[in-house]
Amino acid sequence: MSTLTRRSLLKSATGIAGLGLGASVIGTPLIAQTRSLKIGSYGGYFEDSFKTHIYPAFTEATGIAVESVTQPNSSDWLITMQQATAAGSVPADISLYARDTMIKASRIGGLIAPLDLTKMPATSNLDEYFVFQGAEGPLGVGAMSWFTSMVINPDEVEPPASWAEFWDTDKFEASLGIAQRFNAQFLDITAATFFDGEETFKTKEGILAIIDKVAELKPNVALWWSAESQMEQAMKNGDVIGGQYYLDVSNLMAADGFPIKPIFPKEGNPQDYGSWCLSSLSEKGDEAAEFMNFTSDPAIQALMSRMIGTAPLVDKSKTDLTDDEFAFVSGTPAIKPAYEAYLDNETFIQENWNKMLAGGA
Amino acid sequence: MTTIDDTAFAAPPARSRPNWASGTNLILMAIGAVLIVFCIVPFGLVIAISFGQKIEGAAWEWAFTFENYQRFFVGAEWPDTVTFLYLQRLGYALWYAVIASVLAVATALPFTYLMTRLSRAAQARWLVFLLASLSLSEVFIVMGWDILLSNRSGLPALFKATGLTDWLKDVGWFDVLREWGLANPRNVKFKPSQFATILTMSYLVWPYAVILLYPALSRLDTSLIEAARTMGARPFTVARTVILPSVRLPVIGSTFLLFVFLLGTYVAITVFANPAQHTTAVSIYESVRGASLNAPFGATQAVILLITAAVFLGLGQALNRASGGAR
């Protein structure tokens, strides 16, 4: 709604001024007086929660106004930013990237500006893993993290103790919903369950062995979902009775009374996280540093866990989250995805994964 | 494209009204320029990108390599291993488009014929209704069918409530459905399946089929049908020997148009088809989007899809001409 009015306002403003030039000349001194920052986040519930709970708190603490920018997701936003950077004008100062996209951006080069960590002392609260070091220096500060969890329909099946039970056709024939994208972490789950986890990704033979193991699961998969909403509907409708899905959304759905229960089996669930990255074309480096410092604060991490359902990037003991609150967004053990392998052998993994999906049975 | 440019530059020489003629010339040149900017340039870009080079783990760069075309036919790991994955996807794109367009035209033909026999007012009402249904986007239609085929809100729920599921289990046909992938141990399931994919795709283009067939069928000379009837032909014989031959061209034409239209179906395929039966359109998006950032391979597949469509259209035209010539 707000974008609509802003658009129509801009339109009428240019209309009155007659020339776009006139409007921008009038606009400039106003912008110069207030400090502001354009921050991207994934559209929908996620962005709305940021706009309601996090940005106002930040503006209150620092006086920097935030303009929220909608990202479709992490990876497709990279294309937008890449093209915008080439064109010389970017839509956001700070973008929210998942780790694989961030590494990809750093490999492409020239898209993300290195950060000055001395300006953000609160980042010392985060585990080192969550401050990404590129060749040019620190490129991303962890924003929040999320788990992809094993989920089941508790009305239909008993909670499995291990991911391996999904391979049991007597129990799960044509009943599971698994993510269709090759890098949606089901390979990591399989590697952690049947192989040596990240180590197995180091050779092509290892990767093929993991993919072959996933192939054995095919008779049990009713839905290879590509959009989040597909899996949501399938769980609600009983089209599937188990699978992999986002922990926070699963908990929200369960709270609404839908038959879904997230499980942490003995191998654990994959943990992914998002990072704030500063665009190389942004002139708001100082404001961005203040924002990243702000979100690294354990109190804000806890606020995000409560309001948005993300897992905190700081130790639980540093926050005031209760055990229940923490269990809602996080759990152990965490499977760390083999990000580098996915990028180094991108085409190889993708093609073999698709071959596996396209094969018989 | 060249024909348009030719007309633009080889406009009829001005004779009696030079001002008017040069005006037309200007308009044609303007249209030509628009076509060049918005059609030929992007198309040229796609072709140029299709020769680009993917950088593993990053984006891509301009290059001149046939690797992407080679990958389409034998896979990226050739010559170590060979995969016909992308040919298979092209095959499915053609398969779905052929079946769905033929099905749509075959069912729309009798409907449209009966519709043209109605009163003017009734015809108008039907046409308005069909035109209105065209305003529904693919996403809406797919969503609707998704609900209709869902376990708890659609057809499977009806099967269960009416006892049909239990009956199928009793007579043993349920296991056959399970083998066909149309059931899980609890109930029948219609998605994902080829059945749901083709059903939705035909539904998607069905109104177009009616609208494309309507002009020809409404102009059909009823005296021919009446003559055949009075001479003792049965209704089926009339349909086969009088109606069908007289609308042969529009029927073939609309089938081809819908076929080309359906080659690029995306939403219905991603929602209703198993990944094993995904098409080139899905593959293109998968390549181009951020998760792989492989625009060159996406462009290659797009170029090949386009060539395939052109070949099929050419074949159709040749076939049509051959059968027309024999007459």
mmCIF file of C-alpha atoms in Angstrom, chain B:
data_model
loop_
_atom_site.group_PDB
_atom_site.id
_atom_site.type_symbol
_atom_site.label_atom_id
_atom_site.label_comp_id
_atom_site.label_asym_id
_atom_site.label_seq_id
_atom_site.Cartn_x
_atom_site.Cartn_y
_atom_site.Cartn_z
ATOM 1 C CA MET B 1 11.560 -9.695 -39.926
ATOM 2 C CA THR B 2 13.207 -8.819 -43.212
ATOM 3 C CA THR B 3 9.822 -8.630 -44.900
ATOM 4 C CA ILE B 4 8.782 -5.856 -42.550
ATOM 5 C CA ASP B 5 11.940 -3.933 -43.177
ATOM 6 C CA ASP B 6 11.536 -4.418 -46.905
ATOM 7 C CA THR B 7 8.064 -2.976 -46.786
ATOM 8 C CA ALA B 8 9.351 -0.131 -44.676
ATOM 9 C CA PHE B 9 11.957 0.874 -47.182
ATOM 10 C CA ALA B 10 10.277 -0.296 -50.372
ATOM 11 C CA ALA B 11 6.978 1.464 -49.731
ATOM 12 C CA PRO B 12 4.921 2.106 -52.886
ATOM 13 C CA PRO B 13 6.433 5.014 -54.788
ATOM 14 C CA ALA B 14 4.506 8.222 -54.346
ATOM 15 C CA ARG B 15 2.279 8.961 -57.318
ATOM 16 C CA SER B 16 -0.753 11.175 -57.113
ATOM 17 C CA ARG B 17 -0.595 12.067 -53.395
ATOM 18 C CA PRO B 18 3.062 12.378 -52.425
ATOM 19 C CA ASN B 19 2.423 13.879 -48.957
ATOM 20 C CA TRP B 20 0.137 11.071 -47.877
ATOM 21 C CA ALA B 21 2.527 8.448 -49.174
ATOM 22 C CA SER B 22 5.547 9.871 -47.367
ATOM 23 C CA GLY B 23 3.430 9.939 -44.195
ATOM 24 C CA THR B 24 2.766 6.217 -44.518
ATOM 25 C CA ASN B 25 6.427 5.741 -45.196
ATOM 26 C CA LEU B 26 7.309 7.539 -41.985
ATOM 27 C CA ILE B 27 4.860 5.464 -39.961
ATOM 28 C CA LEU B 28 6.201 2.245 -41.452
ATOM 29 C CA MET B 29 9.750 3.338 -40.728
ATOM 30 C CA ALA B 30 8.769 4.145 -37.155
ATOM 31 C CA ILE B 31 7.169 0.724 -36.746
ATOM 32 C CA GLY B 32 10.258 -0.857 -38.246
ATOM 33 C CA ALA B 33 12.460 1.026 -35.793
ATOM 34 C CA VAL B 34 10.301 -0.064 -32.853
ATOM 35 C CA LEU B 35 10.501 -3.658 -34.050
ATOM 36 C CA ILE B 36 14.264 -3.440 -34.340
ATOM 37 C CA VAL B 37 14.662 -1.976 -30.856
ATOM 38 C CA PHE B 38 12.146 -4.147 -29.017
ATOM 39 C CA CYS B 39 12.256 -7.368 -30.996
ATOM 40 C CA ILE B 40 15.391 -7.858 -33.037
ATOM 41 C CA VAL B 41 17.898 -6.395 -30.569
ATOM 42 C CA PRO B 42 16.716 -8.463 -27.562
ATOM 43 C CA PHE B 43 16.542 -11.516 -29.773
ATOM 44 C CA GLY B 44 20.051 -10.871 -31.042
ATOM 45 C CA LEU B 45 21.186 -10.497 -27.439
ATOM 46 C CA VAL B 46 19.729 -13.885 -26.529
ATOM 47 C CA ILE B 47 21.579 -15.483 -29.418
ATOM 48 C CA ALA B 48 24.802 -13.685 -28.478
ATOM 49 C CA ILE B 49 24.475 -14.686 -24.818
ATOM 50 C CA SER B 50 23.904 -18.315 -25.790
ATOM 51 C CA PHE B 51 27.575 -18.441 -26.828
ATOM 52 C CA GLY B 52 28.719 -17.051 -23.462
ATOM 53 C CA GLN B 53 30.800 -18.876 -20.902
ATOM 54 C CA LYS B 54 29.682 -19.878 -17.412
ATOM 55 C CA ILE B 55 32.165 -19.311 -14.570
ATOM 56 C CA GLU B 56 31.703 -21.974 -11.910
ATOM 57 C CA GLY B 57 30.406 -20.581 -8.653
ATOM 58 C CA ALA B 58 29.993 -17.070 -10.056
ATOM 59 C CA ALA B 59 28.239 -15.529 -13.040
ATOM 60 C CA TRP B 60 29.131 -15.750 -16.731
ATOM 61 C CA GLU B 61 31.148 -13.800 -19.253
ATOM 62 C CA TRP B 62 30.912 -12.991 -22.948
ATOM 63 C CA ALA B 63 32.663 -15.545 -25.087
ATOM 64 C CA PHE B 64 32.260 -17.509 -28.263
ATOM 65 C CA THR B 65 31.914 -21.144 -27.355
ATOM 66 C CA PHE B 66 29.649 -23.935 -28.537
ATOM 67 C CA GLU B 67 29.865 -25.622 -25.115
ATOM 68 C CA ASN B 68 26.311 -24.685 -24.199
ATOM 69 C CA TYR B 69 24.909 -26.179 -27.389
ATOM 70 C CA GLN B 70 27.015 -29.278 -26.857
ATOM 71 C CA ARG B 71 25.717 -29.496 -23.283
ATOM 72 C CA PHE B 72 22.139 -29.392 -24.519
ATOM 73 C CA PHE B 73 22.642 -32.524 -26.575
ATOM 74 C CA VAL B 74 25.075 -34.586 -24.511
ATOM 75 C CA GLY B 75 25.418 -32.912 -21.088
ATOM 76 C CA ALA B 76 28.148 -30.888 -19.384
ATOM 77 C CA GLU B 77 30.334 -33.876 -18.508
ATOM 78 C CA TRP B 78 30.703 -35.099 -22.058
ATOM 79 C CA PRO B 79 32.724 -37.077 -23.149
ATOM 80 C CA ASP B 80 33.155 -38.688 -19.695
ATOM 81 C CA THR B 81 29.443 -39.316 -19.382
ATOM 82 C CA VAL B 82 26.531 -38.628 -21.655
ATOM 83 C CA THR B 83 23.122 -37.410 -20.617
ATOM 84 C CA PHE B 84 20.102 -36.684 -22.758
ATOM 85 C CA LEU B 85 18.466 -34.772 -19.910
ATOM 86 C CA TYR B 86 17.841 -31.618 -21.938
ATOM 87 C CA LEU B 87 16.623 -33.479 -25.008
ATOM 88 C CA GLN B 88 14.275 -35.359 -22.714
ATOM 89 C CA ARG B 89 12.961 -32.048 -21.408
ATOM 90 C CA LEU B 90 12.476 -30.766 -24.937
ATOM 91 C CA GLY B 91 10.648 -34.018 -25.685
ATOM 92 C CA TYR B 92 8.314 -33.451 -22.754
ATOM 93 C CA ALA B 93 7.714 -29.844 -23.809
ATOM 94 C CA LEU B 94 6.638 -31.082 -27.252
ATOM 95 C CA TRP B 95 4.649 -33.990 -25.832
ATOM 96 C CA TYR B 96 2.622 -31.852 -23.431
ATOM 97 C CA ALA B 97 2.042 -29.124 -25.995
ATOM 98 C CA VAL B 98 0.905 -31.558 -28.708
ATOM 99 C CA ILE B 99 -1.447 -33.536 -26.476
ATOM 100 C CA ALA B 100 -2.907 -30.512 -24.717
ATOM 101 C CA SER B 101 -3.464 -28.475 -27.890
ATOM 102 C CA VAL B 102 -5.021 -31.402 -29.772
ATOM 103 C CA LEU B 103 -7.219 -32.179 -26.779
ATOM 104 C CA ALA B 104 -8.319 -28.553 -26.467
ATOM 105 C CA VAL B 105 -9.183 -28.211 -30.157
ATOM 106 C CA ALA B 106 -10.867 -31.637 -30.291
ATOM 107 C CA THR B 107 -13.180 -30.759 -27.421
ATOM 108 C CA ALA B 108 -13.676 -27.128 -28.407
ATOM 109 C CA LEU B 109 -14.739 -28.052 -31.956
ATOM 110 C CA PRO B 110 -18.062 -29.794 -31.113
ATOM 111 C CA PHE B 111 -18.749 -27.222 -28.426
ATOM 112 C CA THR B 112 -18.193 -24.295 -30.781
ATOM 113 C CA TYR B 113 -20.252 -25.963 -33.512
ATOM 114 C CA LEU B 114 -23.207 -26.431 -31.156
ATOM 115 C CA MET B 115 -22.727 -22.873 -29.884
ATOM 116 C CA THR B 116 -22.994 -21.418 -33.408
ATOM 117 C CA ARG B 117 -26.372 -23.167 -33.748
ATOM 118 C CA LEU B 118 -27.724 -21.156 -30.797
ATOM 119 C CA SER B 119 -29.530 -17.834 -31.048
ATOM 120 C CA ARG B 120 -27.468 -14.670 -31.545
ATOM 121 C CA ALA B 121 -28.060 -13.555 -27.971
ATOM 122 C CA ALA B 122 -27.059 -16.886 -26.495
ATOM 123 C CA GLN B 123 -23.914 -16.945 -28.636
ATOM 124 C CA ALA B 124 -23.002 -13.473 -27.452
ATOM 125 C CA ARG B 125 -23.452 -14.517 -23.836
ATOM 126 C CA TRP B 126 -21.193 -17.551 -24.308
ATOM 127 C CA LEU B 127 -18.537 -15.511 -26.093
ATOM 128 C CA VAL B 128 -18.523 -12.821 -23.417
ATOM 129 C CA PHE B 129 -18.234 -15.501 -20.753
ATOM 130 C CA LEU B 130 -15.317 -17.152 -22.561
ATOM 131 C CA LEU B 131 -13.576 -13.846 -23.210
ATOM 132 C CA ALA B 132 -13.981 -12.958 -19.550
ATOM 133 C CA SER B 133 -12.393 -16.246 -18.530
ATOM 134 C CA LEU B 134 -9.334 -15.246 -20.575
ATOM 135 C CA SER B 135 -8.658 -12.522 -18.047
ATOM 136 C CA LEU B 136 -7.684 -15.217 -15.545
ATOM 137 C CA SER B 137 -3.961 -15.618 -15.533
ATOM 138 C CA GLU B 138 -2.167 -18.935 -15.735
ATOM 139 C CA VAL B 139 -1.339 -18.626 -12.050
ATOM 140 C CA PHE B 140 -5.000 -18.309 -11.069
ATOM 141 C CA ILE B 141 -6.073 -21.249 -13.188
ATOM 142 C CA VAL B 142 -3.294 -23.451 -11.870
ATOM 143 C CA MET B 143 -4.156 -22.444 -8.318
ATOM 144 C CA GLY B 144 -7.793 -23.349 -8.922
ATOM 145 C CA TRP B 145 -6.950 -26.779 -10.282
ATOM 146 C CA ASP B 146 -4.440 -27.249 -7.494
ATOM 147 C CA ILE B 147 -7.251 -26.838 -4.971
ATOM 148 C CA LEU B 148 -9.627 -29.007 -7.003
ATOM 149 C CA LEU B 149 -7.100 -31.843 -7.014
ATOM 150 C CA SER B 150 -5.889 -31.491 -3.421
ATOM 151 C CA ASN B 151 -6.262 -34.258 -0.905
ATOM 152 C CA ARG B 152 -8.420 -32.485 1.615
ATOM 153 C CA SER B 153 -10.310 -29.950 -0.490
ATOM 154 C CA GLY B 154 -10.751 -31.562 -3.868
ATOM 155 C CA LEU B 155 -11.379 -34.686 -5.854
ATOM 156 C CA PRO B 156 -9.523 -37.094 -3.502
ATOM 157 C CA ALA B 157 -11.678 -35.846 -0.604
ATOM 158 C CA LEU B 158 -14.749 -36.588 -2.712
ATOM 159 C CA PHE B 159 -13.397 -40.060 -3.465
ATOM 160 C CA LYS B 160 -12.928 -40.706 0.224
ATOM 161 C CA ALA B 161 -16.248 -39.222 1.360
ATOM 162 C CA THR B 162 -18.306 -41.156 -1.182
ATOM 163 C CA GLY B 163 -16.541 -44.395 -0.303
ATOM 164 C CA LEU B 164 -15.022 -44.647 -3.767
ATOM 165 C CA THR B 165 -11.517 -44.964 -2.297
ATOM 166 C CA ASP B 166 -12.584 -47.902 -0.133
ATOM 167 C CA TRP B 167 -14.371 -49.486 -3.050
ATOM 168 C CA LEU B 168 -11.229 -49.140 -5.212
ATOM 169 C CA LYS B 169 -9.237 -50.767 -2.413
ATOM 170 C CA ASP B 170 -11.785 -53.623 -2.161
ATOM 171 C CA VAL B 171 -11.769 -54.467 -5.841
ATOM 172 C CA GLY B 172 -7.979 -54.194 -6.023
ATOM 173 C CA TRP B 173 -7.782 -51.343 -8.548
ATOM 174 C CA PHE B 174 -6.218 -49.142 -5.901
ATOM 175 C CA ASP B 175 -2.906 -50.977 -6.264
ATOM 176 C CA VAL B 176 -2.977 -50.326 -10.001
ATOM 177 C CA LEU B 177 -3.441 -46.625 -9.284
ATOM 178 C CA ARG B 178 -0.514 -46.786 -6.855
ATOM 179 C CA GLU B 179 1.631 -48.295 -9.569
ATOM 180 C CA TRP B 180 0.619 -45.516 -11.916
ATOM 181 C CA GLY B 181 1.555 -42.972 -9.273
ATOM 182 C CA LEU B 182 -2.050 -41.849 -8.871
ATOM 183 C CA ALA B 183 -2.387 -42.986 -5.249
ATOM 184 C CA ASN B 184 -0.486 -43.139 -1.981
ATOM 185 C CA PRO B 185 -1.267 -45.765 0.676
ATOM 186 C CA ARG B 186 -3.998 -43.547 2.154
ATOM 187 C CA ASN B 187 -5.951 -42.180 -0.777
ATOM 188 C CA VAL B 188 -5.902 -41.437 -4.474
ATOM 189 C CA LYS B 189 -3.727 -38.506 -5.507
ATOM 190 C CA PHE B 190 -3.956 -36.656 -8.801
ATOM 191 C CA LYS B 191 -0.962 -34.376 -8.506
ATOM 192 C CA PRO B 192 1.735 -34.305 -9.455
ATOM 193 C CA SER B 193 0.900 -36.318 -12.545
ATOM 194 C CA GLN B 194 0.813 -36.058 -16.325
ATOM 195 C CA PHE B 195 -2.940 -36.272 -16.057
ATOM 196 C CA ALA B 196 -3.146 -33.070 -14.013
ATOM 197 C CA THR B 197 -0.542 -31.318 -16.184
ATOM 198 C CA ILE B 198 -2.270 -32.019 -19.485
ATOM 199 C CA LEU B 199 -5.709 -31.342 -18.054
ATOM 200 C CA THR B 200 -4.654 -27.912 -16.812
ATOM 201 C CA MET B 201 -2.802 -27.052 -19.996
ATOM 202 C CA SER B 202 -5.803 -27.908 -22.200
ATOM 203 C CA TYR B 203 -8.045 -25.967 -19.881
ATOM 204 C CA LEU B 204 -5.660 -23.030 -20.131
ATOM 205 C CA VAL B 205 -6.018 -22.721 -23.918
ATOM 206 C CA TRP B 206 -9.568 -24.012 -24.295
ATOM 207 C CA PRO B 207 -11.203 -20.558 -24.517
ATOM 208 C CA TYR B 208 -8.654 -19.583 -27.171
ATOM 209 C CA ALA B 209 -9.573 -22.695 -29.135
ATOM 210 C CA VAL B 210 -13.264 -21.740 -29.071
ATOM 211 C CA ILE B 211 -12.569 -18.164 -30.079
ATOM 212 C CA LEU B 212 -10.251 -19.244 -32.894
ATOM 213 C CA LEU B 213 -12.761 -21.760 -34.263
ATOM 214 C CA TYR B 214 -15.812 -19.560 -33.841
ATOM 215 C CA PRO B 215 -15.482 -17.388 -36.994
ATOM 216 C CA ALA B 216 -15.067 -20.370 -39.316
ATOM 217 C CA LEU B 217 -17.864 -22.405 -37.760
ATOM 218 C CA SER B 218 -20.297 -19.501 -37.604
ATOM 219 C CA ARG B 219 -19.744 -18.816 -41.324
ATOM 220 C CA LEU B 220 -20.406 -22.455 -42.169
ATOM 221 C CA ASP B 221 -23.053 -22.687 -44.879
ATOM 222 C CA THR B 222 -25.967 -24.532 -43.232
ATOM 223 C CA SER B 223 -27.509 -25.379 -46.617
ATOM 224 C CA LEU B 224 -24.605 -27.816 -47.227
ATOM 225 C CA ILE B 225 -25.414 -29.679 -44.021
ATOM 226 C CA GLU B 226 -29.120 -29.639 -44.783
ATOM 227 C CA ALA B 227 -28.481 -30.950 -48.279
ATOM 228 C CA ALA B 228 -26.354 -33.805 -46.930
ATOM 229 C CA ARG B 229 -29.021 -34.627 -44.365
ATOM 230 C CA THR B 230 -31.846 -34.664 -46.907
ATOM 231 C CA MET B 231 -29.772 -36.968 -49.058
ATOM 232 C CA GLY B 232 -29.753 -39.417 -46.174
ATOM 233 C CA ALA B 233 -26.350 -38.893 -44.514
ATOM 234 C CA ARG B 234 -26.219 -39.647 -40.795
ATOM 235 C CA PRO B 235 -25.115 -36.819 -38.444
ATOM 236 C CA PHE B 236 -21.704 -38.426 -37.927
ATOM 237 C CA THR B 237 -21.184 -38.782 -41.677
ATOM 238 C CA VAL B 238 -22.156 -35.134 -42.120
ATOM 239 C CA ALA B 239 -19.649 -34.090 -39.483
ATOM 240 C CA ARG B 240 -16.920 -36.184 -41.074
ATOM 241 C CA THR B 241 -17.518 -35.411 -44.735
ATOM 242 C CA VAL B 242 -19.011 -31.907 -44.701
ATOM 243 C CA ILE B 243 -18.225 -29.966 -41.545
ATOM 244 C CA LEU B 244 -14.672 -31.140 -40.844
ATOM 245 C CA PRO B 245 -13.325 -30.645 -44.380
ATOM 246 C CA SER B 246 -14.772 -27.158 -44.558
ATOM 247 C CA VAL B 247 -13.091 -26.072 -41.307
ATOM 248 C CA ARG B 248 -9.913 -28.077 -41.867
ATOM 249 C CA LEU B 249 -7.665 -25.023 -42.185
ATOM 250 C CA PRO B 250 -8.858 -23.186 -39.076
ATOM 251 C CA VAL B 251 -8.689 -26.414 -37.065
ATOM 252 C CA ILE B 252 -5.098 -27.112 -38.083
ATOM 253 C CA GLY B 253 -4.181 -23.447 -37.723
ATOM 254 C CA SER B 254 -5.549 -23.121 -34.204
ATOM 255 C CA THR B 255 -3.966 -26.401 -33.115
ATOM 256 C CA PHE B 256 -0.585 -25.096 -34.212
ATOM 257 C CA LEU B 257 -1.107 -21.718 -32.600
ATOM 258 C CA LEU B 258 -2.061 -23.325 -29.282
ATOM 259 C CA PHE B 259 0.825 -25.755 -29.607
ATOM 260 C CA VAL B 260 3.338 -22.934 -29.884
ATOM 261 C CA PHE B 261 1.605 -21.082 -27.060
ATOM 262 C CA LEU B 262 1.831 -24.154 -24.813
ATOM 263 C CA LEU B 263 5.491 -24.856 -25.559
ATOM 264 C CA GLY B 264 6.410 -22.171 -23.060
ATOM 265 C CA THR B 265 4.001 -23.167 -20.270
ATOM 266 C CA TYR B 266 5.742 -22.698 -16.968
ATOM 267 C CA VAL B 267 3.465 -22.492 -13.934
ATOM 268 C CA ALA B 268 1.316 -25.529 -14.740
ATOM 269 C CA ILE B 269 4.412 -27.658 -15.299
ATOM 270 C CA THR B 270 6.199 -26.605 -12.107
ATOM 271 C CA VAL B 271 3.092 -27.249 -10.023
ATOM 272 C CA PHE B 272 1.639 -30.377 -11.619
ATOM 273 C CA ALA B 273 4.476 -32.236 -13.323
ATOM 274 C CA ASN B 274 7.019 -34.456 -11.616
ATOM 275 C CA PRO B 275 10.578 -33.151 -11.943
ATOM 276 C CA ALA B 276 11.185 -36.244 -14.066
ATOM 277 C CA GLN B 277 8.788 -34.800 -16.631
ATOM 278 C CA HIS B 278 9.811 -31.158 -16.574
ATOM 279 C CA THR B 279 10.128 -29.192 -19.778
ATOM 280 C CA THR B 280 12.612 -26.896 -21.455
ATOM 281 C CA ALA B 281 10.771 -23.797 -20.221
ATOM 282 C CA VAL B 282 11.341 -24.876 -16.615
ATOM 283 C CA SER B 283 14.926 -25.713 -17.431
ATOM 284 C CA ILE B 284 15.509 -22.254 -18.929
ATOM 285 C CA TYR B 285 14.244 -20.514 -15.822
ATOM 286 C CA GLU B 286 16.299 -22.830 -13.633
ATOM 287 C CA SER B 287 19.438 -21.872 -15.550
ATOM 288 C CA VAL B 288 18.834 -18.150 -15.677
ATOM 289 C CA ARG B 289 17.706 -17.585 -12.104
ATOM 290 C CA GLY B 290 20.067 -16.599 -9.335
ATOM 291 C CA ALA B 291 20.632 -20.082 -7.942
ATOM 292 C CA SER B 292 22.707 -20.963 -11.013
ATOM 293 C CA LEU B 293 23.249 -17.630 -12.843
ATOM 294 C CA ASN B 294 23.871 -19.505 -16.068
ATOM 295 C CA ALA B 295 22.264 -17.136 -18.549
ATOM 296 C CA PRO B 296 24.259 -18.549 -21.502
ATOM 297 C CA PHE B 297 22.848 -22.036 -21.051
ATOM 298 C CA GLY B 298 19.373 -20.611 -20.509
ATOM 299 C CA ALA B 299 19.715 -18.624 -23.738
ATOM 300 C CA THR B 300 20.924 -21.711 -25.594
ATOM 301 C CA GLN B 301 17.864 -23.661 -24.516
ATOM 302 C CA ALA B 302 15.625 -20.749 -25.497
ATOM 303 C CA VAL B 303 17.173 -20.588 -28.957
ATOM 304 C CA ILE B 304 16.765 -24.345 -29.430
ATOM 305 C CA LEU B 305 13.146 -24.203 -28.229
ATOM 306 C CA LEU B 306 12.473 -21.433 -30.715
ATOM 307 C CA ILE B 307 14.083 -23.342 -33.572
ATOM 308 C CA THR B 308 12.033 -26.412 -32.647
ATOM 309 C CA ALA B 309 8.816 -24.398 -32.680
ATOM 310 C CA ALA B 310 9.741 -22.923 -36.073
ATOM 311 C CA VAL B 311 10.533 -26.368 -37.490
ATOM 312 C CA PHE B 312 7.206 -27.716 -36.303
ATOM 313 C CA LEU B 313 5.320 -24.770 -37.753
ATOM 314 C CA GLY B 314 7.151 -25.234 -41.043
ATOM 315 C CA LEU B 315 6.360 -28.937 -41.057
ATOM 316 C CA GLY B 316 2.731 -28.185 -40.310
ATOM 317 C CA GLN B 317 2.534 -25.760 -43.179
ATOM 318 C CA ALA B 318 4.216 -28.185 -45.557
ATOM 319 C CA LEU B 319 1.855 -30.943 -44.460
ATOM 320 C CA ASN B 320 -1.096 -28.672 -44.918
ATOM 321 C CA ARG B 321 0.023 -27.637 -48.387
ATOM 322 C CA ALA B 322 0.665 -31.231 -49.406
ATOM 323 C CA SER B 323 -2.777 -32.409 -48.321
ATOM 324 C CA GLY B 324 -4.375 -29.306 -49.848
ATOM 325 C CA GLY B 325 -2.583 -29.969 -53.149
ATOM 326 C CA ALA B 326 -3.815 -33.554 -53.275
ATOM 327 C CA ARG B 327 -7.401 -32.407 -53.154
#
